[in-house]
């Protein structure tokens, strides 16, 4: 019998996850089908109860339901619990277990351009203190990255992430003026905000003037594939990476949890790039 998987969100029609996962099911000859489900904000509990009743084998969760879904699950993995957000659910014989593959997926994509050993010994700067920053901060700390600063307009939000992290890490909350002045001291700089996303592709999350030559500059945005931030950083001699790898690897980790197969991420990345048409806006 074909197993059913899916993603819930609001909105959800733009999601590329069904195309990505259904291609993998076909490629690995796995009897499964992945659907996108539009769920209104007040109906998350009903959606999860429906997942139980229908025996849906696995679910991804996207904005804005990653927090609201937690109370309706039976078990949460440690990192997802610390982050306070779930993006993947596994139905283990009726027991619904929540995971967060976003942070680890990002880490796996980042280690394609910097080794995990170098990353653990690097000074890292996160730009922003929203949900994405929280997930990356805690996931990086959980995987041994010891020095992670946060720059944000509201320092209390950055300080809340630092306080809530259960893993060993050294961190300072910075204003933008402070961060820009010492930008050259960071080996890895990560934009976790939506600044620079289409259609506002020329906006920068922070000045690139003091970025060090040879540093790693990463953006979780993948539309456009090359943000203004990445283009300017590249001009200053930085190694750059967009958010496509994070999207692909978080999906690969979810697929592995559901099927036991870690899929071909190059295939996934090529598919998503083709869907985007290689476009930069």
Short mmCIF file of N, CA and C in Angstrom, two decimals, residues 194 196-201 221 223-224 280-281:
data_model
loop_
_atom_site.label_atom_id
_atom_site.label_comp_id
_atom_site.label_asym_id
_atom_site.label_seq_id
_atom_site.Cartn_x
_atom_site.Cartn_y
_atom_site.Cartn_z
N UNK A 194 15.37 37.92 6.12
CA UNK A 194 14.80 37.89 4.77
C UNK A 194 15.26 39.09 3.94
N UNK A 196 17.04 41.09 1.36
CA UNK A 196 17.67 40.70 0.11
C UNK A 196 16.88 39.68 -0.68
N UNK A 197 15.78 39.20 -0.09
CA UNK A 197 14.93 38.23 -0.80
C UNK A 197 14.15 38.94 -1.91
N UNK A 198 13.86 38.22 -2.97
CA UNK A 198 13.04 38.75 -4.05
C UNK A 198 11.71 39.28 -3.49
N UNK A 199 11.27 40.47 -3.87
CA UNK A 199 11.79 41.30 -4.97
C UNK A 199 12.82 42.36 -4.54
N UNK A 200 13.14 42.41 -3.27
CA UNK A 200 14.06 43.46 -2.77
C UNK A 200 15.50 42.99 -2.83
N UNK A 201 15.97 42.65 -4.03
CA UNK A 201 17.22 41.91 -4.18
C UNK A 201 18.47 42.76 -3.96
N UNK A 221 18.76 32.64 2.18
CA UNK A 221 17.88 32.93 1.04
C UNK A 221 18.35 32.16 -0.20
N UNK A 223 16.19 32.60 -3.21
CA UNK A 223 15.53 33.30 -4.30
C UNK A 223 15.61 34.79 -4.02
N UNK A 224 16.63 35.48 -4.61
CA UNK A 224 17.49 35.04 -5.70
C UNK A 224 18.59 34.08 -5.24
N UNK A 280 17.64 34.52 -10.90
CA UNK A 280 18.14 35.31 -9.78
C UNK A 280 17.11 36.30 -9.26
N UNK A 281 15.88 36.13 -9.66
CA UNK A 281 14.81 36.97 -9.14
C UNK A 281 13.47 36.25 -9.34
#
